[in-house]
Short mmCIF file of C-alpha atoms in Angstrom, two decimals:
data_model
loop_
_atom_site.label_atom_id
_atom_site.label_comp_id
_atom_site.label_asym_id
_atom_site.label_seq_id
_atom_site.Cartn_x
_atom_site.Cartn_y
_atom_site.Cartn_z
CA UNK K 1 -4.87 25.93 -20.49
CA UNK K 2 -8.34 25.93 -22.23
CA UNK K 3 -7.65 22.98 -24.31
CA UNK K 4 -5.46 21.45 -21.93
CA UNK K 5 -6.77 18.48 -19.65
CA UNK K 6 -4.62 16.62 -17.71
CA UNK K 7 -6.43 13.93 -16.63
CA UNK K 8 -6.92 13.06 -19.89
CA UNK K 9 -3.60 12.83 -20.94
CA UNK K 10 -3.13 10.29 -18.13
CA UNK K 11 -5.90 8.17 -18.96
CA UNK K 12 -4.81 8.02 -22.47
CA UNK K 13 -1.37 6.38 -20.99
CA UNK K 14 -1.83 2.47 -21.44
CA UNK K 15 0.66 -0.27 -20.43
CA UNK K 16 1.15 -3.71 -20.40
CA UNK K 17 2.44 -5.96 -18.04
CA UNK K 18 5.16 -8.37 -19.10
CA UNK K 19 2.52 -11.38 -19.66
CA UNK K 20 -0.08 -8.74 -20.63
CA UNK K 21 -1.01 -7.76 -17.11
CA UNK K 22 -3.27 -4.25 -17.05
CA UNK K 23 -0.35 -3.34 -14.76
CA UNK K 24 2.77 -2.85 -16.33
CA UNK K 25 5.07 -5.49 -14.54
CA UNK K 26 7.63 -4.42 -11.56
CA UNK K 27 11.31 -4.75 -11.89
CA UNK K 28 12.48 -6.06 -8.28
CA UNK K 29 16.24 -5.64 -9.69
CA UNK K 30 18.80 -2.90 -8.57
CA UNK K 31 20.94 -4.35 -11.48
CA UNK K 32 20.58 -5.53 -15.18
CA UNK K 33 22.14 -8.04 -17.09
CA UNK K 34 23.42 -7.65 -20.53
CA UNK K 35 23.93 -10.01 -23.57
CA UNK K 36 26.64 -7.86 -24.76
CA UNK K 37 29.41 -6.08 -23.48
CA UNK K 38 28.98 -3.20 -26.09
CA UNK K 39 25.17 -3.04 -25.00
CA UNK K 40 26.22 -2.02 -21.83
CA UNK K 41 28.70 0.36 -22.64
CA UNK K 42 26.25 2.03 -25.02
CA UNK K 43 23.53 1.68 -22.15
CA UNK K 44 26.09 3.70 -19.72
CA UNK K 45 26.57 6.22 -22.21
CA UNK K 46 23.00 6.87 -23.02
CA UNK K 47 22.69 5.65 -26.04
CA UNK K 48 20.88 2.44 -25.97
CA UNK K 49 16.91 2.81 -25.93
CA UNK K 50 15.03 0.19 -23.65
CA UNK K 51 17.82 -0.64 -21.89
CA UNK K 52 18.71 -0.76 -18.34
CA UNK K 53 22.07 -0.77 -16.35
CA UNK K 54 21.48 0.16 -12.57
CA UNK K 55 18.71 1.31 -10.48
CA UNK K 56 19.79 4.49 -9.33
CA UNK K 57 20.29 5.48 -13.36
CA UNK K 58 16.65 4.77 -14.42
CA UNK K 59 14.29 1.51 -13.93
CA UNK K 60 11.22 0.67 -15.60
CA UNK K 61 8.79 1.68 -13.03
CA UNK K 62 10.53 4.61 -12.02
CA UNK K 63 10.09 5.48 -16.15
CA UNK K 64 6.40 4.53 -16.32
CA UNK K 65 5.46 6.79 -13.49
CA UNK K 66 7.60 9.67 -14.83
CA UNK K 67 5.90 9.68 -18.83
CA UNK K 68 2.54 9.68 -16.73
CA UNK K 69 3.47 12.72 -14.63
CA UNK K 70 5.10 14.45 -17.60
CA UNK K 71 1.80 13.96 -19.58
CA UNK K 72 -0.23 15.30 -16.15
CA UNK K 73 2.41 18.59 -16.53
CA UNK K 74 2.39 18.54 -19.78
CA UNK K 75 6.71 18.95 -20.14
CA UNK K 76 8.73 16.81 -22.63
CA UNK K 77 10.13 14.54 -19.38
CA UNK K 78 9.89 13.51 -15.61
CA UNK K 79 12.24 11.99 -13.44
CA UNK K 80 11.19 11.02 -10.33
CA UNK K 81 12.65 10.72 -6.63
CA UNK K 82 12.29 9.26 -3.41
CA UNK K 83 10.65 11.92 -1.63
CA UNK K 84 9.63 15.61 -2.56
CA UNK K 85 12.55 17.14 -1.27
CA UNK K 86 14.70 14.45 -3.12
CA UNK K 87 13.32 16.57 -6.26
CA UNK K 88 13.56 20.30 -5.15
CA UNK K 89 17.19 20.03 -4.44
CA UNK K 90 19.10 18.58 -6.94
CA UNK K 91 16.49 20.95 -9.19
CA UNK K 92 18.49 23.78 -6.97
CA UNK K 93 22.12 21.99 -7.34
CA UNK K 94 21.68 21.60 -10.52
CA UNK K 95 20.86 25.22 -11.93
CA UNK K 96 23.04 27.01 -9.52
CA UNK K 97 27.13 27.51 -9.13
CA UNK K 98 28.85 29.14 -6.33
CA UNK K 99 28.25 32.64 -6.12
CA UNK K 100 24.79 32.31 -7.55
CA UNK K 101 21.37 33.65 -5.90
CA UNK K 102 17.91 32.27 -6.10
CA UNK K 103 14.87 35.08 -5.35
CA UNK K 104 12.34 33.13 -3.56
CA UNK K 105 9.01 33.21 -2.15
CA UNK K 106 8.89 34.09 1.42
CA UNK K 107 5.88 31.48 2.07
CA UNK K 108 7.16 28.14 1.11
CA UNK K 109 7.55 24.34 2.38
CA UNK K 110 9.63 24.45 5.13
CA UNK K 111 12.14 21.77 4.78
CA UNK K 112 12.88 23.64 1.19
CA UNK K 113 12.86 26.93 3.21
CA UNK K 114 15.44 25.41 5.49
CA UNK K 115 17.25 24.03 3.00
CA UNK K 116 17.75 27.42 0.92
CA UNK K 117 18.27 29.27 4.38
CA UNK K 118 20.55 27.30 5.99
CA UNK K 119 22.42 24.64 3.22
CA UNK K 120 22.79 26.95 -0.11
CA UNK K 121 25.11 29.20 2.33
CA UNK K 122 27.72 26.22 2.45
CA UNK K 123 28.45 26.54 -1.18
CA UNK K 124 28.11 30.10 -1.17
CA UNK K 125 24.18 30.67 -2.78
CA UNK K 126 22.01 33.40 -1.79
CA UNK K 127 18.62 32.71 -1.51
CA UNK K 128 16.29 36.63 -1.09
CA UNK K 129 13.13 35.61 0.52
CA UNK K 130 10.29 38.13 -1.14
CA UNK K 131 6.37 38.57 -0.79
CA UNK K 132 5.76 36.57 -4.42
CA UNK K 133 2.56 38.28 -5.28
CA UNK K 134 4.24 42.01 -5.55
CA UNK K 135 5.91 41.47 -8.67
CA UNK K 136 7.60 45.33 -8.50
CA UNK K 137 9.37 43.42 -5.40
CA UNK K 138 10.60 40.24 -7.27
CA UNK K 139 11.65 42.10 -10.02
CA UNK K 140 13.64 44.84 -7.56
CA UNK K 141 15.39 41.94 -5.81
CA UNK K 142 16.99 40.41 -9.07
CA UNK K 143 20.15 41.00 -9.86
CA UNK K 144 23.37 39.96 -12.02
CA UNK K 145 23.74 36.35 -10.05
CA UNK K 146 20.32 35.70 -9.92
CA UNK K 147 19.78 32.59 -11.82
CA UNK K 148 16.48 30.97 -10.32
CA UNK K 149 13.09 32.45 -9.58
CA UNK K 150 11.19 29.76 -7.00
CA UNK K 151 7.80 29.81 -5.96
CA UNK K 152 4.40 27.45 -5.13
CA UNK K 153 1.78 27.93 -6.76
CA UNK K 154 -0.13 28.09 -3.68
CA UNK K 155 1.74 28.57 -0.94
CA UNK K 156 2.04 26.42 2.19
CA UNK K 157 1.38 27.23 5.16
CA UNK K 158 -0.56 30.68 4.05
CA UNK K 159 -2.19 29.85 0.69
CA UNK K 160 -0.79 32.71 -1.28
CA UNK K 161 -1.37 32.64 -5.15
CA UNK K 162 1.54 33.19 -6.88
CA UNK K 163 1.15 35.01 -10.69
CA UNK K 164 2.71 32.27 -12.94
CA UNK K 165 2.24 33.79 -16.15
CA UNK K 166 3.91 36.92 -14.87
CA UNK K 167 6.38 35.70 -12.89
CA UNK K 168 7.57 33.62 -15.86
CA UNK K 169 7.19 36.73 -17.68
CA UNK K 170 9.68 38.18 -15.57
CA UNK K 171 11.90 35.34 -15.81
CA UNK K 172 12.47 35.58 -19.49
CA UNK K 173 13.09 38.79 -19.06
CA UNK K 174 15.84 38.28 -17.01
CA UNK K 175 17.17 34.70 -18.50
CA UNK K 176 16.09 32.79 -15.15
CA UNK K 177 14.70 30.01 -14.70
CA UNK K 178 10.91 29.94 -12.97
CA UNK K 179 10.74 26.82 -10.77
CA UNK K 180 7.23 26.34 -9.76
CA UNK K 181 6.16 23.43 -6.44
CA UNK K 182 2.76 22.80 -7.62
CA UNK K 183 1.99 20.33 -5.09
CA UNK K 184 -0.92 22.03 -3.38
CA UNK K 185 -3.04 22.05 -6.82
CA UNK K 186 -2.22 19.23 -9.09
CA UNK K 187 -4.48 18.87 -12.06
CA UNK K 188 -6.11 22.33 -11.79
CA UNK K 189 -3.12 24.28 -12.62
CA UNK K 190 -0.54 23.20 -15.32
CA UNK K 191 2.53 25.39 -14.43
CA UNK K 192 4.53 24.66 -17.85
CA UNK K 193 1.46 25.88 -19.78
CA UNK K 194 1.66 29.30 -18.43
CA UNK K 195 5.55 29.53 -18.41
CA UNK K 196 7.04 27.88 -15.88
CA UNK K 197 10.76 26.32 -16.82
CA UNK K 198 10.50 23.38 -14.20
CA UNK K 199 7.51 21.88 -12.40
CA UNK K 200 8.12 19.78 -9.00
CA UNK K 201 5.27 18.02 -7.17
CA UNK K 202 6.00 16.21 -3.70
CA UNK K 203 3.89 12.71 -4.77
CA UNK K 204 3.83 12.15 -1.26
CA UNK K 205 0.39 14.25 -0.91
CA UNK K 206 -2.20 14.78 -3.37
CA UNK K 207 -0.61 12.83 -6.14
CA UNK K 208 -0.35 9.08 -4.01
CA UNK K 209 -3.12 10.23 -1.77
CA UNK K 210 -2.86 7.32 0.79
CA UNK K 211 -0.32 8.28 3.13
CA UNK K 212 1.71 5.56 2.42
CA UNK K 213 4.74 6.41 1.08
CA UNK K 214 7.02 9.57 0.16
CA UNK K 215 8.15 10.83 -3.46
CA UNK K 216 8.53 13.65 -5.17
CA UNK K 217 9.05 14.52 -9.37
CA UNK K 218 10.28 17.12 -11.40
CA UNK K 219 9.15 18.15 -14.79
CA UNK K 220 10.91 19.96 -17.45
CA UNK K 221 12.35 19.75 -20.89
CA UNK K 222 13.65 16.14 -21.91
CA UNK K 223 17.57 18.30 -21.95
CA UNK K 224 16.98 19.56 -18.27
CA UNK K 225 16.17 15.94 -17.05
CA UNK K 226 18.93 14.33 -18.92
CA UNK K 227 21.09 16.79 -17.30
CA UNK K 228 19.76 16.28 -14.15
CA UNK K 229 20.34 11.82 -15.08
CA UNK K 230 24.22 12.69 -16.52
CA UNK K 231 26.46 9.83 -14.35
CA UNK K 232 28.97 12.66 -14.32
CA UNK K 233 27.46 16.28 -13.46
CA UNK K 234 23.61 15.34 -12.64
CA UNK K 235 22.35 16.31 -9.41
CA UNK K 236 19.84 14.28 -9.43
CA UNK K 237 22.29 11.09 -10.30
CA UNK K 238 24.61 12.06 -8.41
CA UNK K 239 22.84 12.64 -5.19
CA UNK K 240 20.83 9.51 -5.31
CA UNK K 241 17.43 10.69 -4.63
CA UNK K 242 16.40 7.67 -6.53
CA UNK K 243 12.42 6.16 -5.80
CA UNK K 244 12.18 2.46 -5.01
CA UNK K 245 11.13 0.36 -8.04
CA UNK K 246 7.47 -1.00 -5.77
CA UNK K 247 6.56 2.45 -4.63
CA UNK K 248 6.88 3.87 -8.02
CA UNK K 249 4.24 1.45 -9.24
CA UNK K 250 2.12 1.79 -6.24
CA UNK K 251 1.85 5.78 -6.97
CA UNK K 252 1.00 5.03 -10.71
CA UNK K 253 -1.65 3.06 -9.64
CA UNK K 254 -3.21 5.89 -7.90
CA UNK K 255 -2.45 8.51 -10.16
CA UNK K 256 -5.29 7.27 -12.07
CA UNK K 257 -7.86 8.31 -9.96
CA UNK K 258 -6.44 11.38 -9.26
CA UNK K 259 -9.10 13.41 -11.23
CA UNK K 260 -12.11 12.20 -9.20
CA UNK K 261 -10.03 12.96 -5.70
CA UNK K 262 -9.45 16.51 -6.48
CA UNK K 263 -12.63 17.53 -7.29
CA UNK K 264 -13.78 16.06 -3.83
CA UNK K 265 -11.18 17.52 -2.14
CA UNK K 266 -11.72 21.20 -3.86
CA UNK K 267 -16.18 20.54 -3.79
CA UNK K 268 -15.37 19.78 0.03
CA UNK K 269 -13.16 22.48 0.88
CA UNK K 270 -15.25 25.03 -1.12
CA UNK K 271 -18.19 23.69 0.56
CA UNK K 272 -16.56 24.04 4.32
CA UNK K 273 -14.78 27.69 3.53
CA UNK K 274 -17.80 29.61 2.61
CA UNK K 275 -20.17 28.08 5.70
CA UNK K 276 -17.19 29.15 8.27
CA UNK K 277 -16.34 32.20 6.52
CA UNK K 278 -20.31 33.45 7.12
CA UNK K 279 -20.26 31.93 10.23
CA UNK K 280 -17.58 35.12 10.85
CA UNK K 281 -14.66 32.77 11.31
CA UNK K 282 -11.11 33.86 9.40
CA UNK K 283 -10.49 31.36 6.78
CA UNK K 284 -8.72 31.95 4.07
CA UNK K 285 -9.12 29.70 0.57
CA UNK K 286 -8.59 30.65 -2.66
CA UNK K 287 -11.73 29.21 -3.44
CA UNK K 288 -13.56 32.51 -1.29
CA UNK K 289 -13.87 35.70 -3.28
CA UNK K 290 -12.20 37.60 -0.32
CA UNK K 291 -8.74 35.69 -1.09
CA UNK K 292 -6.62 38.59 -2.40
CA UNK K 293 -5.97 36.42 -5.84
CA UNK K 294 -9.23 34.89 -5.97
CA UNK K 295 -9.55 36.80 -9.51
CA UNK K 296 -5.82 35.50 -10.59
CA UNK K 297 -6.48 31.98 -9.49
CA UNK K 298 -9.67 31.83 -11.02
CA UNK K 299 -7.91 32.59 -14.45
CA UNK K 300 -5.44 29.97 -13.70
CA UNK K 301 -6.94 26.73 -12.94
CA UNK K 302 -8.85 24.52 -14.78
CA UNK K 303 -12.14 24.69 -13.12
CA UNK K 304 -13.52 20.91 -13.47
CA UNK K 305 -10.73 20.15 -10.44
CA UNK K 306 -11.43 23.48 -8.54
CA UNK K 307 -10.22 25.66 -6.09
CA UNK K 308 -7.97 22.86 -4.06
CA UNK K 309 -8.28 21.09 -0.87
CA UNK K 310 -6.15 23.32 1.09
CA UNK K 311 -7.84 25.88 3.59
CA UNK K 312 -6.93 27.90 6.99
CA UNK K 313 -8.69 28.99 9.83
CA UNK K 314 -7.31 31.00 12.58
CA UNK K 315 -8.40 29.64 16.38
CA UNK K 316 -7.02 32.80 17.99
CA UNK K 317 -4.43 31.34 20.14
CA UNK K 318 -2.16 27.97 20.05
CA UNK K 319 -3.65 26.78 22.60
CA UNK K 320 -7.11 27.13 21.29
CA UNK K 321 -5.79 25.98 17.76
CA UNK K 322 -4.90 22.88 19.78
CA UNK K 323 -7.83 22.36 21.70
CA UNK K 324 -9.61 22.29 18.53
CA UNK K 325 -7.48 20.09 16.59
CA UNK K 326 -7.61 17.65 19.55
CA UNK K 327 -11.34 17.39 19.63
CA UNK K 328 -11.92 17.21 15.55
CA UNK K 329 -9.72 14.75 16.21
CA UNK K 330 -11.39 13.10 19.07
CA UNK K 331 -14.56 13.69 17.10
CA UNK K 332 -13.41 11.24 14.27
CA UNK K 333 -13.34 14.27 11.69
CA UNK K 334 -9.31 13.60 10.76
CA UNK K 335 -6.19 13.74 12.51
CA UNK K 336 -3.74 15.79 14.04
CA UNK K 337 -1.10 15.05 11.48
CA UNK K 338 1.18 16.64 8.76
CA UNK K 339 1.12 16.52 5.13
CA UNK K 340 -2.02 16.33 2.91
CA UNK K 341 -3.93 14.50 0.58
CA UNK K 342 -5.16 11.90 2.62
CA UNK K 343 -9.20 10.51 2.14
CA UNK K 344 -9.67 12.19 6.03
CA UNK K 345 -8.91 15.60 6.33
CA UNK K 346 -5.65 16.26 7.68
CA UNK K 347 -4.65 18.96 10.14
CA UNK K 348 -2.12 21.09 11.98
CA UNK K 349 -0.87 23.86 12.80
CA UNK K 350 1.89 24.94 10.81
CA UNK K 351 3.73 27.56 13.11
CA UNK K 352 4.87 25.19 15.39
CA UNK K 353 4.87 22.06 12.84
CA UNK K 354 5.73 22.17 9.18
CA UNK K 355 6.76 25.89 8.93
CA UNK K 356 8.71 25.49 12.38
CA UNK K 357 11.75 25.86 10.25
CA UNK K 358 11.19 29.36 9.46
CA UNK K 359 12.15 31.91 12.79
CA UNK K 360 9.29 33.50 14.90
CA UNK K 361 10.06 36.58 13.69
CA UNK K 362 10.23 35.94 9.96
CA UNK K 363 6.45 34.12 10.92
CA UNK K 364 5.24 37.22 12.60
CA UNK K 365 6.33 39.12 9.59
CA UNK K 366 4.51 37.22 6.95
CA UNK K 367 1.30 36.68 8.92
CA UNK K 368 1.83 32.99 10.12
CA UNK K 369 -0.18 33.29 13.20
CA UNK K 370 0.10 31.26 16.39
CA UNK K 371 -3.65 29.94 16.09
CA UNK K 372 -3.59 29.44 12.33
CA UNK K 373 -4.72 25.86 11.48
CA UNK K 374 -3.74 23.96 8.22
CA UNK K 375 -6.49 22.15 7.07
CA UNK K 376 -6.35 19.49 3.90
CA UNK K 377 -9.97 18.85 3.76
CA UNK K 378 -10.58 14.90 3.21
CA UNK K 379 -12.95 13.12 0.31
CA UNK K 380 -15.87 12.92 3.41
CA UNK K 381 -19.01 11.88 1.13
CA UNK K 382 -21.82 13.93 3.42
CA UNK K 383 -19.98 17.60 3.96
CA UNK K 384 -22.79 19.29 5.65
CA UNK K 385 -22.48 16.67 8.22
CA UNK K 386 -18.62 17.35 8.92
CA UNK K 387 -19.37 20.81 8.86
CA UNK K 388 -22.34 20.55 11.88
CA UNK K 389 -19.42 18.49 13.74
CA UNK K 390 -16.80 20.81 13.37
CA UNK K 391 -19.08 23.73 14.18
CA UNK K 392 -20.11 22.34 17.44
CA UNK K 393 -16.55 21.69 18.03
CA UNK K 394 -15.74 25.25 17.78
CA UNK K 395 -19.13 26.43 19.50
CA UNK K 396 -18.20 24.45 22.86
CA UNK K 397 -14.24 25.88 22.35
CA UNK K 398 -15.95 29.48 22.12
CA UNK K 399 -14.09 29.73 18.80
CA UNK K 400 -17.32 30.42 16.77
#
């Protein structure tokens, strides 16, 4: 990680438009001619560089967007998809037969929580759901048809910190396969540097950062991707997760000023965690030296991008958690929304939102609380004046 810098690696990307635009042109085409018939059959087969057949296969865009993100990860390939969870499972189809399990954290995404709880069961895959940062527990809960260890690096909704070098570690061990959602900290940690097999990202969030559109990526080895592309056995082909050609150059366009988002989104959130957390209000950021793997993290990331934009606070109560969230939001500080990664902080609380998926009592167990707020801290240019805001917010709600 020390010599590694993403951001670089994305800046030192350059193309050029088909009549030398700074832009690389956009194919508007779902299909692609051919002056030969042998071109295309070679094309179909994989075998002919440069060339295109269909849309759903591969198109430029889509390609362009997926060398930059590979170059972010720092894997041999990227393929990209039309949302994040258009990424996560084919990544799961793809690695896993009948019969197979998958040892999981317990404090993931919920849609992918859903998805290994209640789909994988239909073609007979296990998924155990374990706290990820006790390794002696990951390890305990493998077994002979375990084929996948899955994790975020920092969890959603509860900001755990999971130990990628370990865990992948543990996967070798074991001949899995560590498959890391790094969505929550893009550019500050590089999962395939410390290990990890496969790296997804939902684009939708930090990566595109507008709120605009949906997307997701994975990033691997240039064999797992071309698996994942194979017209006869690819999940990813085969499924048709595939991202639309305009949207694809829209995110690339962002990408590029990805580096100077995140460190306003981790110098914000930083900023905002330590004033509430000695104000005596329960926050938890990995950011805070009372995060149980502030030390881990801090060995992890690359500091120029921080510590995230991701925080919680706890309100107490639903109802106060929505009270709260109401006025921010009447008070012009963000919106009561999902997802993250937008330029005003985002919030919500997760129990009864994006984590809904997961049952009360699994929530109770893993210390999802009913007045736990999700906040994705914005790129607000004066911080001590959102934090004065939000303070008197919480003063007249007798949270603070």
């Amino acid at each position: 990680m020390a010599n590694f810098n993403p951001a670089d690696n994305i800046q030192d990307l350059q193309y050029f438009g088909e009549f030398g635009g700074v832009n690389p042109s956009i194919s508007d085409s779902s299909t692609y001619t051919f002056i030969s018939a042998k071109t295309m059959f070679d094309t179909f087969e994989g075998n002919a560089e440069g060339c295109y057949l269909y849309s759903r296969h591969s198109s430029p865009s889509n390609l362009y967007l997926g060398q930059a993100l590979a170059a972010m990860e720092g894997t041999e390939a990227a393929n990209v998809a039309a949302s994040g969870m258009g990424a996560i499972t084919p990544v799961l189809m793809q690695l896993c037969n009948s019969g197979d399990e998958i040892v999981s954290s317990r404090t993931i995404y919920g849609g992918t929580y859903a998805f290994m709880k209640n789909m994988l069961p239909k073609w007979n895959i296990k998924t155990h759901f374990i706290d990820i940062t006790k390794l002696d527990l990951v390890e305990a809960a493998i077994n002979s048809n375990t084929k996948i260890l899955y994790c975020e690096t920092v969890s959603n909704p509860l900001l755990e910190v999971a130990d990628i070098e370990n865990l992948a570690k543990l996967a070798k061990k074991h001949n899995l396969k560590l498959v890391v959602d790094n969505t929550f900290s893009p550019l500050s940690v590089a999962p395939a540097k410390l290990g990890a097999d496969v790296v997804i990202h939902s684009l939708t969030k930090f990566i595109n950062g507008s709120s605009d559109t949906v997307g997701g990526v994975i990033c691997a080895t240039q064999a797992f991707i071309d698996d994942l592309k194979n017209v006869n056995s690819g999940a990813s082909m085969l499924l048709g997760p595939t991202m639309d050609s305009l949207r694809a150059a829209s995110i690339l366009k962002n990408l590029r000023t990805l580096h100077i988002r995140m460190k306003q989104h981790s110098h914000n959130a930083t900023y905002l965690a330590a004033k509430f957390e000695n104000d005596g209000l329960k926050v938890v950021y990995p950011g805070l030296k009372s995060h149980p793997s502030h030390e881990i993290y801090s060995t992890m990331i690359n500091k120029e991008y921080g510590f995230g934009g991701m925080m919680t606070i706890d309100a107490g109560s639903l109802d106060k958690a929505n009270e709260l969230m109401e006025m921010m939001q009447h008070k012009n500080l963000g919106y009561l929304a999902v997802s993250l990664g937008f330029y005003k902080t985002l919030f919500s609380a997760p129990g009864t939102s994006t984590s809904s998926e997961i049952p009360m009592e699994e929530q109770k167990e893993m210390g999802l609380t009913d007045g736990l707020i999700r906040l994705s801290i914005g790129l607000d240019n004066d911080i001590e004046r959102t934090y004065q805001t939000m303070k008197q917010c919480m003063k007249e709600l007798k949270v603070l």
